[in-house]
mmCIF file with all atom_site columns, C-alpha atoms in Angstrom:
data_model
loop_
_atom_site.group_PDB
_atom_site.id
_atom_site.type_symbol
_atom_site.label_atom_id
_atom_site.label_alt_id
_atom_site.label_comp_id
_atom_site.label_asym_id
_atom_site.label_entity_id
_atom_site.label_seq_id
_atom_site.pdbx_PDB_ins_code
_atom_site.Cartn_x
_atom_site.Cartn_y
_atom_site.Cartn_z
_atom_site.occupancy
_atom_site.B_iso_or_equiv
_atom_site.pdbx_formal_charge
_atom_site.auth_seq_id
_atom_site.auth_comp_id
_atom_site.auth_asym_id
_atom_site.auth_atom_id
_atom_site.pdbx_PDB_model_num
ATOM 1   C CA . UNK A 1 1   ? 17.491  32.773 -32.137 1.00 59.00 ? 24  UNK A CA 1
ATOM 2   C CA . UNK A 1 2   ? 17.925  30.341 -35.032 1.00 71.00 ? 25  UNK A CA 1
ATOM 3   C CA . UNK A 1 3   ? 20.949  28.762 -33.292 1.00 75.00 ? 26  UNK A CA 1
ATOM 4   C CA . UNK A 1 4   ? 18.901  28.231 -30.138 1.00 77.00 ? 27  UNK A CA 1
ATOM 5   C CA . UNK A 1 5   ? 16.136  26.686 -32.209 1.00 79.00 ? 28  UNK A CA 1
ATOM 6   C CA . UNK A 1 6   ? 18.752  24.354 -33.698 1.00 84.00 ? 29  UNK A CA 1
ATOM 7   C CA . UNK A 1 7   ? 19.938  23.573 -30.159 1.00 86.00 ? 30  UNK A CA 1
ATOM 8   C CA . UNK A 1 8   ? 16.440  22.593 -29.067 1.00 88.00 ? 31  UNK A CA 1
ATOM 9   C CA . UNK A 1 9   ? 16.276  20.170 -32.003 1.00 88.00 ? 32  UNK A CA 1
ATOM 10  C CA . UNK A 1 10  ? 19.788  18.852 -31.334 1.00 89.00 ? 33  UNK A CA 1
ATOM 11  C CA . UNK A 1 11  ? 19.105  18.144 -27.649 1.00 93.00 ? 34  UNK A CA 1
ATOM 12  C CA . UNK A 1 12  ? 15.496  17.035 -28.119 1.00 91.00 ? 35  UNK A CA 1
ATOM 13  C CA . UNK A 1 13  ? 14.085  19.681 -25.792 1.00 93.00 ? 36  UNK A CA 1
ATOM 14  C CA . UNK A 1 14  ? 11.153  22.040 -26.233 1.00 89.00 ? 37  UNK A CA 1
ATOM 15  C CA . UNK A 1 15  ? 12.991  25.123 -25.019 1.00 91.00 ? 38  UNK A CA 1
ATOM 16  C CA . UNK A 1 16  ? 16.677  26.041 -25.305 1.00 92.00 ? 39  UNK A CA 1
ATOM 17  C CA . UNK A 1 17  ? 18.019  29.095 -23.492 1.00 94.00 ? 40  UNK A CA 1
ATOM 18  C CA . UNK A 1 18  ? 21.434  30.733 -23.506 1.00 93.00 ? 41  UNK A CA 1
ATOM 19  C CA . UNK A 1 19  ? 23.227  31.693 -20.317 1.00 94.00 ? 42  UNK A CA 1
ATOM 20  C CA . UNK A 1 20  ? 22.522  35.319 -21.226 1.00 93.00 ? 43  UNK A CA 1
ATOM 21  C CA . UNK A 1 21  ? 18.764  34.713 -21.205 1.00 93.00 ? 44  UNK A CA 1
ATOM 22  C CA . UNK A 1 22  ? 18.960  32.841 -17.902 1.00 94.00 ? 45  UNK A CA 1
ATOM 23  C CA . UNK A 1 23  ? 21.002  35.685 -16.375 1.00 95.00 ? 46  UNK A CA 1
ATOM 24  C CA . UNK A 1 24  ? 17.999  37.987 -16.919 1.00 93.00 ? 47  UNK A CA 1
ATOM 25  C CA . UNK A 1 25  ? 15.739  35.655 -14.916 1.00 89.00 ? 48  UNK A CA 1
ATOM 26  C CA . UNK A 1 26  ? 15.184  36.016 -11.202 1.00 88.00 ? 49  UNK A CA 1
ATOM 27  C CA . UNK A 1 27  ? 17.179  33.575 -9.063  1.00 92.00 ? 50  UNK A CA 1
ATOM 28  C CA . UNK A 1 28  ? 13.965  31.709 -8.286  1.00 91.00 ? 51  UNK A CA 1
ATOM 29  C CA . UNK A 1 29  ? 13.043  31.329 -11.950 1.00 90.00 ? 52  UNK A CA 1
ATOM 30  C CA . UNK A 1 30  ? 16.602  30.378 -12.939 1.00 92.00 ? 53  UNK A CA 1
ATOM 31  C CA . UNK A 1 31  ? 16.340  27.417 -10.532 1.00 92.00 ? 54  UNK A CA 1
ATOM 32  C CA . UNK A 1 32  ? 13.763  25.912 -12.919 1.00 93.00 ? 55  UNK A CA 1
ATOM 33  C CA . UNK A 1 33  ? 16.288  26.011 -15.785 1.00 94.00 ? 56  UNK A CA 1
ATOM 34  C CA . UNK A 1 34  ? 18.509  22.950 -16.278 1.00 97.00 ? 57  UNK A CA 1
ATOM 35  C CA . UNK A 1 35  ? 22.090  23.434 -17.490 1.00 97.00 ? 58  UNK A CA 1
ATOM 36  C CA . UNK A 1 36  ? 22.527  20.964 -20.366 1.00 97.00 ? 59  UNK A CA 1
ATOM 37  C CA . UNK A 1 37  ? 25.826  21.840 -22.078 1.00 96.00 ? 60  UNK A CA 1
ATOM 38  C CA . UNK A 1 38  ? 28.694  24.290 -22.502 1.00 96.00 ? 61  UNK A CA 1
ATOM 39  C CA . UNK A 1 39  ? 29.429  24.922 -26.177 1.00 93.00 ? 62  UNK A CA 1
ATOM 40  C CA . UNK A 1 40  ? 30.923  27.210 -28.741 1.00 90.00 ? 63  UNK A CA 1
ATOM 41  C CA . UNK A 1 41  ? 28.809  27.993 -31.774 1.00 83.00 ? 64  UNK A CA 1
ATOM 42  C CA . UNK A 1 42  ? 29.906  28.762 -35.297 1.00 79.00 ? 65  UNK A CA 1
ATOM 43  C CA . UNK A 1 43  ? 31.196  32.308 -35.577 1.00 78.00 ? 66  UNK A CA 1
ATOM 44  C CA . UNK A 1 44  ? 32.082  32.665 -31.896 1.00 81.00 ? 67  UNK A CA 1
ATOM 45  C CA . UNK A 1 45  ? 35.054  31.602 -29.794 1.00 85.00 ? 68  UNK A CA 1
ATOM 46  C CA . UNK A 1 46  ? 33.347  32.423 -26.520 1.00 91.00 ? 69  UNK A CA 1
ATOM 47  C CA . UNK A 1 47  ? 31.589  29.378 -25.079 1.00 94.00 ? 70  UNK A CA 1
ATOM 48  C CA . UNK A 1 48  ? 28.012  29.688 -23.885 1.00 93.00 ? 71  UNK A CA 1
ATOM 49  C CA . UNK A 1 49  ? 26.118  27.581 -21.424 1.00 95.00 ? 72  UNK A CA 1
ATOM 50  C CA . UNK A 1 50  ? 22.878  26.080 -22.694 1.00 96.00 ? 73  UNK A CA 1
ATOM 51  C CA . UNK A 1 51  ? 19.829  25.573 -20.513 1.00 96.00 ? 74  UNK A CA 1
ATOM 52  C CA . UNK A 1 52  ? 16.365  24.136 -20.894 1.00 96.00 ? 75  UNK A CA 1
ATOM 53  C CA . UNK A 1 53  ? 13.120  24.314 -18.966 1.00 94.00 ? 76  UNK A CA 1
ATOM 54  C CA . UNK A 1 54  ? 11.856  20.754 -18.756 1.00 94.00 ? 77  UNK A CA 1
ATOM 55  C CA . UNK A 1 55  ? 8.188   20.621 -19.736 1.00 92.00 ? 78  UNK A CA 1
ATOM 56  C CA . UNK A 1 56  ? 6.229   17.756 -21.280 1.00 91.00 ? 79  UNK A CA 1
ATOM 57  C CA . UNK A 1 57  ? 3.486   19.259 -23.474 1.00 89.00 ? 80  UNK A CA 1
ATOM 58  C CA . UNK A 1 58  ? 1.975   15.807 -24.091 1.00 89.00 ? 81  UNK A CA 1
ATOM 59  C CA . UNK A 1 59  ? 0.625   15.986 -20.535 1.00 89.00 ? 82  UNK A CA 1
ATOM 60  C CA . UNK A 1 60  ? -1.828  18.690 -21.581 1.00 88.00 ? 83  UNK A CA 1
ATOM 61  C CA . UNK A 1 61  ? -5.328  17.869 -22.660 1.00 86.00 ? 84  UNK A CA 1
ATOM 62  C CA . UNK A 1 62  ? -6.338  19.867 -25.691 1.00 83.00 ? 85  UNK A CA 1
ATOM 63  C CA . UNK A 1 63  ? -9.703  21.524 -25.168 1.00 80.00 ? 86  UNK A CA 1
ATOM 64  C CA . UNK A 1 64  ? -11.275 22.985 -28.249 1.00 81.00 ? 87  UNK A CA 1
ATOM 65  C CA . UNK A 1 65  ? -13.040 26.283 -27.663 1.00 73.00 ? 88  UNK A CA 1
ATOM 66  C CA . UNK A 1 66  ? -15.252 28.216 -29.952 1.00 68.00 ? 89  UNK A CA 1
ATOM 67  C CA . UNK A 1 67  ? -13.569 31.461 -30.898 1.00 66.00 ? 90  UNK A CA 1
ATOM 68  C CA . UNK A 1 68  ? -14.800 34.533 -29.116 1.00 64.00 ? 91  UNK A CA 1
ATOM 69  C CA . UNK A 1 69  ? -16.999 36.701 -31.307 1.00 64.00 ? 92  UNK A CA 1
ATOM 70  C CA . UNK A 1 70  ? -14.818 39.224 -33.033 1.00 61.00 ? 93  UNK A CA 1
ATOM 71  C CA . UNK A 1 71  ? -15.482 42.799 -32.309 1.00 58.00 ? 94  UNK A CA 1
ATOM 72  C CA . UNK A 1 72  ? -15.332 45.030 -35.293 1.00 65.00 ? 95  UNK A CA 1
ATOM 73  C CA . UNK A 1 73  ? -14.121 47.803 -33.067 1.00 72.00 ? 96  UNK A CA 1
ATOM 74  C CA . UNK A 1 74  ? -10.308 47.851 -33.371 1.00 76.00 ? 97  UNK A CA 1
ATOM 75  C CA . UNK A 1 75  ? -10.002 50.097 -30.357 1.00 80.00 ? 98  UNK A CA 1
ATOM 76  C CA . UNK A 1 76  ? -11.955 47.618 -28.195 1.00 80.00 ? 99  UNK A CA 1
ATOM 77  C CA . UNK A 1 77  ? -9.752  44.707 -29.364 1.00 81.00 ? 100 UNK A CA 1
ATOM 78  C CA . UNK A 1 78  ? -6.579  46.630 -28.576 1.00 85.00 ? 101 UNK A CA 1
ATOM 79  C CA . UNK A 1 79  ? -7.970  47.658 -25.201 1.00 86.00 ? 102 UNK A CA 1
ATOM 80  C CA . UNK A 1 80  ? -8.773  44.022 -24.257 1.00 84.00 ? 103 UNK A CA 1
ATOM 81  C CA . UNK A 1 81  ? -5.301  42.914 -25.357 1.00 85.00 ? 104 UNK A CA 1
ATOM 82  C CA . UNK A 1 82  ? -3.690  45.597 -23.162 1.00 87.00 ? 105 UNK A CA 1
ATOM 83  C CA . UNK A 1 83  ? -5.769  44.517 -20.166 1.00 85.00 ? 106 UNK A CA 1
ATOM 84  C CA . UNK A 1 84  ? -4.630  40.899 -20.554 1.00 80.00 ? 107 UNK A CA 1
ATOM 85  C CA . UNK A 1 85  ? -0.998  41.956 -21.001 1.00 81.00 ? 108 UNK A CA 1
ATOM 86  C CA . UNK A 1 86  ? -1.057  44.239 -17.943 1.00 81.00 ? 109 UNK A CA 1
ATOM 87  C CA . UNK A 1 87  ? -2.475  41.441 -15.790 1.00 77.00 ? 110 UNK A CA 1
ATOM 88  C CA . UNK A 1 88  ? 0.627   39.396 -16.562 1.00 72.00 ? 111 UNK A CA 1
ATOM 89  C CA . UNK A 1 89  ? 3.068   42.288 -16.069 1.00 74.00 ? 112 UNK A CA 1
ATOM 90  C CA . UNK A 1 90  ? 1.611   43.181 -12.676 1.00 74.00 ? 113 UNK A CA 1
ATOM 91  C CA . UNK A 1 91  ? 4.265   43.448 -9.941  1.00 74.00 ? 114 UNK A CA 1
ATOM 92  C CA . UNK A 1 92  ? 2.272   40.995 -7.813  1.00 76.00 ? 115 UNK A CA 1
ATOM 93  C CA . UNK A 1 93  ? 2.802   38.232 -10.388 1.00 74.00 ? 116 UNK A CA 1
ATOM 94  C CA . UNK A 1 94  ? 5.711   35.978 -9.369  1.00 77.00 ? 117 UNK A CA 1
ATOM 95  C CA . UNK A 1 95  ? 6.445   33.702 -12.324 1.00 77.00 ? 118 UNK A CA 1
ATOM 96  C CA . UNK A 1 96  ? 8.220   30.896 -10.382 1.00 79.00 ? 119 UNK A CA 1
ATOM 97  C CA . UNK A 1 97  ? 4.990   30.334 -8.427  1.00 82.00 ? 120 UNK A CA 1
ATOM 98  C CA . UNK A 1 98  ? 3.321   29.217 -11.647 1.00 80.00 ? 121 UNK A CA 1
ATOM 99  C CA . UNK A 1 99  ? 5.422   26.024 -11.591 1.00 82.00 ? 122 UNK A CA 1
ATOM 100 C CA . UNK A 1 100 ? 3.280   24.831 -8.679  1.00 82.00 ? 123 UNK A CA 1
ATOM 101 C CA . UNK A 1 101 ? 0.096   26.920 -8.849  1.00 83.00 ? 124 UNK A CA 1
ATOM 102 C CA . UNK A 1 102 ? -0.697  26.663 -12.562 1.00 84.00 ? 125 UNK A CA 1
ATOM 103 C CA . UNK A 1 103 ? -2.364  23.308 -13.256 1.00 88.00 ? 126 UNK A CA 1
ATOM 104 C CA . UNK A 1 104 ? -1.084  23.076 -16.832 1.00 88.00 ? 127 UNK A CA 1
ATOM 105 C CA . UNK A 1 105 ? 2.499   23.966 -15.942 1.00 88.00 ? 128 UNK A CA 1
ATOM 106 C CA . UNK A 1 106 ? 2.483   21.590 -12.965 1.00 89.00 ? 129 UNK A CA 1
ATOM 107 C CA . UNK A 1 107 ? 1.124   18.799 -15.192 1.00 90.00 ? 130 UNK A CA 1
ATOM 108 C CA . UNK A 1 108 ? 3.860   19.393 -17.791 1.00 91.00 ? 131 UNK A CA 1
ATOM 109 C CA . UNK A 1 109 ? 6.490   19.339 -15.039 1.00 90.00 ? 132 UNK A CA 1
ATOM 110 C CA . UNK A 1 110 ? 5.299   16.266 -13.077 1.00 90.00 ? 133 UNK A CA 1
ATOM 111 C CA . UNK A 1 111 ? 7.157   13.792 -15.300 1.00 91.00 ? 134 UNK A CA 1
ATOM 112 C CA . UNK A 1 112 ? 10.532  14.991 -14.020 1.00 93.00 ? 135 UNK A CA 1
ATOM 113 C CA . UNK A 1 113 ? 11.504  13.803 -10.539 1.00 92.00 ? 136 UNK A CA 1
ATOM 114 C CA . UNK A 1 114 ? 13.849  15.625 -8.173  1.00 93.00 ? 137 UNK A CA 1
ATOM 115 C CA . UNK A 1 115 ? 16.114  12.583 -8.341  1.00 93.00 ? 138 UNK A CA 1
ATOM 116 C CA . UNK A 1 116 ? 16.345  12.998 -12.134 1.00 94.00 ? 139 UNK A CA 1
ATOM 117 C CA . UNK A 1 117 ? 17.485  16.617 -11.790 1.00 96.00 ? 140 UNK A CA 1
ATOM 118 C CA . UNK A 1 118 ? 19.957  15.664 -9.057  1.00 96.00 ? 141 UNK A CA 1
ATOM 119 C CA . UNK A 1 119 ? 21.473  12.800 -11.079 1.00 95.00 ? 142 UNK A CA 1
ATOM 120 C CA . UNK A 1 120 ? 21.722  14.887 -14.246 1.00 97.00 ? 143 UNK A CA 1
ATOM 121 C CA . UNK A 1 121 ? 23.404  17.720 -12.352 1.00 97.00 ? 144 UNK A CA 1
ATOM 122 C CA . UNK A 1 122 ? 25.989  15.340 -10.871 1.00 97.00 ? 145 UNK A CA 1
ATOM 123 C CA . UNK A 1 123 ? 26.606  13.758 -14.272 1.00 97.00 ? 146 UNK A CA 1
ATOM 124 C CA . UNK A 1 124 ? 26.939  17.153 -15.917 1.00 98.00 ? 147 UNK A CA 1
ATOM 125 C CA . UNK A 1 125 ? 29.451  18.446 -13.349 1.00 98.00 ? 148 UNK A CA 1
ATOM 126 C CA . UNK A 1 126 ? 31.603  15.333 -13.917 1.00 98.00 ? 149 UNK A CA 1
ATOM 127 C CA . UNK A 1 127 ? 31.292  15.746 -17.703 1.00 98.00 ? 150 UNK A CA 1
ATOM 128 C CA . UNK A 1 128 ? 32.436  19.369 -17.611 1.00 97.00 ? 151 UNK A CA 1
ATOM 129 C CA . UNK A 1 129 ? 35.272  18.553 -15.178 1.00 97.00 ? 152 UNK A CA 1
ATOM 130 C CA . UNK A 1 130 ? 36.573  15.851 -17.530 1.00 97.00 ? 153 UNK A CA 1
ATOM 131 C CA . UNK A 1 131 ? 35.577  12.927 -15.294 1.00 97.00 ? 154 UNK A CA 1
ATOM 132 C CA . UNK A 1 132 ? 33.802  11.182 -18.149 1.00 97.00 ? 155 UNK A CA 1
ATOM 133 C CA . UNK A 1 133 ? 33.571  7.664  -16.707 1.00 96.00 ? 156 UNK A CA 1
ATOM 134 C CA . UNK A 1 134 ? 31.829  9.044  -13.619 1.00 96.00 ? 157 UNK A CA 1
ATOM 135 C CA . UNK A 1 135 ? 29.659  11.245 -15.869 1.00 97.00 ? 158 UNK A CA 1
ATOM 136 C CA . UNK A 1 136 ? 28.762  8.263  -18.053 1.00 95.00 ? 159 UNK A CA 1
ATOM 137 C CA . UNK A 1 137 ? 27.733  6.164  -15.076 1.00 93.00 ? 160 UNK A CA 1
ATOM 138 C CA . UNK A 1 138 ? 25.575  8.970  -13.702 1.00 94.00 ? 161 UNK A CA 1
ATOM 139 C CA . UNK A 1 139 ? 23.953  9.803  -17.073 1.00 95.00 ? 162 UNK A CA 1
ATOM 140 C CA . UNK A 1 140 ? 23.071  6.111  -17.457 1.00 93.00 ? 163 UNK A CA 1
ATOM 141 C CA . UNK A 1 141 ? 20.826  6.571  -14.395 1.00 91.00 ? 164 UNK A CA 1
ATOM 142 C CA . UNK A 1 142 ? 19.075  9.769  -15.565 1.00 92.00 ? 165 UNK A CA 1
ATOM 143 C CA . UNK A 1 143 ? 15.558  8.419  -15.937 1.00 90.00 ? 166 UNK A CA 1
ATOM 144 C CA . UNK A 1 144 ? 12.705  10.892 -15.479 1.00 90.00 ? 167 UNK A CA 1
ATOM 145 C CA . UNK A 1 145 ? 11.208  8.740  -12.733 1.00 84.00 ? 168 UNK A CA 1
ATOM 146 C CA . UNK A 1 146 ? 13.381  6.718  -10.336 1.00 78.00 ? 169 UNK A CA 1
ATOM 147 C CA . UNK A 1 147 ? 13.856  3.065  -11.223 1.00 76.00 ? 170 UNK A CA 1
ATOM 148 C CA . UNK A 1 148 ? 14.501  0.640  -8.365  1.00 75.00 ? 171 UNK A CA 1
ATOM 149 C CA . UNK A 1 149 ? 17.105  -1.398 -10.269 1.00 72.00 ? 172 UNK A CA 1
ATOM 150 C CA . UNK A 1 150 ? 18.910  1.500  -11.945 1.00 67.00 ? 173 UNK A CA 1
ATOM 151 C CA . UNK A 1 151 ? 22.673  1.095  -11.987 1.00 63.00 ? 174 UNK A CA 1
ATOM 152 C CA . UNK A 1 152 ? 22.669  -2.587 -11.008 1.00 69.00 ? 175 UNK A CA 1
ATOM 153 C CA . UNK A 1 153 ? 23.144  -4.067 -14.452 1.00 72.00 ? 176 UNK A CA 1
ATOM 154 C CA . UNK A 1 154 ? 25.727  -2.782 -16.937 1.00 76.00 ? 177 UNK A CA 1
ATOM 155 C CA . UNK A 1 155 ? 24.385  -0.713 -19.819 1.00 76.00 ? 178 UNK A CA 1
ATOM 156 C CA . UNK A 1 156 ? 25.458  -2.427 -23.021 1.00 75.00 ? 179 UNK A CA 1
ATOM 157 C CA . UNK A 1 157 ? 23.618  -0.533 -25.763 1.00 81.00 ? 180 UNK A CA 1
ATOM 158 C CA . UNK A 1 158 ? 22.111  2.846  -26.553 1.00 86.00 ? 181 UNK A CA 1
ATOM 159 C CA . UNK A 1 159 ? 18.657  1.237  -26.352 1.00 87.00 ? 182 UNK A CA 1
ATOM 160 C CA . UNK A 1 160 ? 19.173  1.059  -22.590 1.00 86.00 ? 183 UNK A CA 1
ATOM 161 C CA . UNK A 1 161 ? 20.099  4.731  -22.263 1.00 90.00 ? 184 UNK A CA 1
ATOM 162 C CA . UNK A 1 162 ? 17.586  7.082  -20.622 1.00 92.00 ? 185 UNK A CA 1
ATOM 163 C CA . UNK A 1 163 ? 15.161  8.827  -22.967 1.00 93.00 ? 186 UNK A CA 1
ATOM 164 C CA . UNK A 1 164 ? 16.319  12.288 -21.862 1.00 95.00 ? 187 UNK A CA 1
ATOM 165 C CA . UNK A 1 165 ? 17.708  14.107 -24.921 1.00 95.00 ? 188 UNK A CA 1
ATOM 166 C CA . UNK A 1 166 ? 20.555  16.032 -23.229 1.00 96.00 ? 189 UNK A CA 1
ATOM 167 C CA . UNK A 1 167 ? 21.713  12.879 -21.385 1.00 96.00 ? 190 UNK A CA 1
ATOM 168 C CA . UNK A 1 168 ? 21.770  10.934 -24.655 1.00 95.00 ? 191 UNK A CA 1
ATOM 169 C CA . UNK A 1 169 ? 23.628  13.721 -26.518 1.00 95.00 ? 192 UNK A CA 1
ATOM 170 C CA . UNK A 1 170 ? 26.354  13.985 -23.877 1.00 96.00 ? 193 UNK A CA 1
ATOM 171 C CA . UNK A 1 171 ? 26.653  10.191 -23.649 1.00 96.00 ? 194 UNK A CA 1
ATOM 172 C CA . UNK A 1 172 ? 26.966  9.947  -27.432 1.00 95.00 ? 195 UNK A CA 1
ATOM 173 C CA . UNK A 1 173 ? 29.611  12.695 -27.480 1.00 96.00 ? 196 UNK A CA 1
ATOM 174 C CA . UNK A 1 174 ? 31.667  11.063 -24.721 1.00 96.00 ? 197 UNK A CA 1
ATOM 175 C CA . UNK A 1 175 ? 31.274  7.647  -26.346 1.00 95.00 ? 198 UNK A CA 1
ATOM 176 C CA . UNK A 1 176 ? 32.840  9.038  -29.549 1.00 95.00 ? 199 UNK A CA 1
ATOM 177 C CA . UNK A 1 177 ? 36.018  9.520  -27.450 1.00 96.00 ? 200 UNK A CA 1
ATOM 178 C CA . UNK A 1 178 ? 35.609  6.151  -25.693 1.00 95.00 ? 201 UNK A CA 1
ATOM 179 C CA . UNK A 1 179 ? 34.678  8.086  -22.519 1.00 96.00 ? 202 UNK A CA 1
ATOM 180 C CA . UNK A 1 180 ? 38.165  9.606  -22.288 1.00 97.00 ? 203 UNK A CA 1
ATOM 181 C CA . UNK A 1 181 ? 38.228  13.409 -22.545 1.00 97.00 ? 204 UNK A CA 1
ATOM 182 C CA . UNK A 1 182 ? 40.781  14.972 -24.886 1.00 95.00 ? 205 UNK A CA 1
ATOM 183 C CA . UNK A 1 183 ? 44.028  15.899 -23.132 1.00 94.00 ? 206 UNK A CA 1
ATOM 184 C CA . UNK A 1 184 ? 43.285  19.598 -23.601 1.00 95.00 ? 207 UNK A CA 1
ATOM 185 C CA . UNK A 1 185 ? 39.584  19.332 -22.599 1.00 96.00 ? 208 UNK A CA 1
ATOM 186 C CA . UNK A 1 186 ? 38.506  22.903 -21.772 1.00 95.00 ? 209 UNK A CA 1
ATOM 187 C CA . UNK A 1 187 ? 35.149  21.918 -20.256 1.00 95.00 ? 210 UNK A CA 1
ATOM 188 C CA . UNK A 1 188 ? 33.206  22.810 -23.400 1.00 95.00 ? 211 UNK A CA 1
ATOM 189 C CA . UNK A 1 189 ? 32.852  21.577 -26.953 1.00 93.00 ? 212 UNK A CA 1
ATOM 190 C CA . UNK A 1 190 ? 31.919  22.863 -30.386 1.00 91.00 ? 213 UNK A CA 1
ATOM 191 C CA . UNK A 1 191 ? 28.233  22.489 -31.124 1.00 87.00 ? 214 UNK A CA 1
ATOM 192 C CA . UNK A 1 192 ? 27.681  20.382 -34.253 1.00 81.00 ? 215 UNK A CA 1
ATOM 193 C CA . UNK A 1 193 ? 25.726  22.029 -37.052 1.00 65.00 ? 216 UNK A CA 1
ATOM 194 C CA . UNK A 1 194 ? 23.376  19.119 -37.786 1.00 62.00 ? 217 UNK A CA 1
ATOM 195 C CA . UNK A 1 195 ? 20.686  17.879 -35.383 1.00 59.00 ? 218 UNK A CA 1
ATOM 196 C CA . UNK A 1 196 ? 21.701  14.693 -33.579 1.00 61.00 ? 219 UNK A CA 1
ATOM 197 C CA . UNK A 1 197 ? 20.088  11.384 -34.521 1.00 60.00 ? 220 UNK A CA 1
ATOM 198 C CA . UNK A 1 198 ? 17.477  10.135 -32.077 1.00 57.00 ? 221 UNK A CA 1
#
């Protein structure tokens, strides 16, 4: 758990998930998870795939509510908590539907275009396959919303890179090798211990 928390800081994402966690999700829910890297972590030789669920919490409007009057009856409090929990665990609840039906979740998701997910996926596949120049060029175009002139002008500095944390991390990693993968590139890398600079 602490390593995944470190990963969320490193990649600049709100949520970091391991491939094990994603494997427990339904296929429909797993489609909302974005593969962002393939790494080994300290103490393990087995690489894991890292995912995120892209949500922008700044899209939510904070509404202050007065707290509900507290009941002094512990049994009543526990009973209300169980009712709320059972509503969410009901078999009729299909979590992937919340991505479109829940206003808050839809608002947090609206920033990310389908084109962004498509471009990142193409860039990531090239990165993992060792085609780093192709990956670089695709990651350069990974803006959350499509830009009409994207890819026309050469990207000359990190200031021009997309704001997406995983895109920036992978670009920075590949740049450290001058966009040439090591000869023995296994398709994954060791996760650094310190959070990456922004």
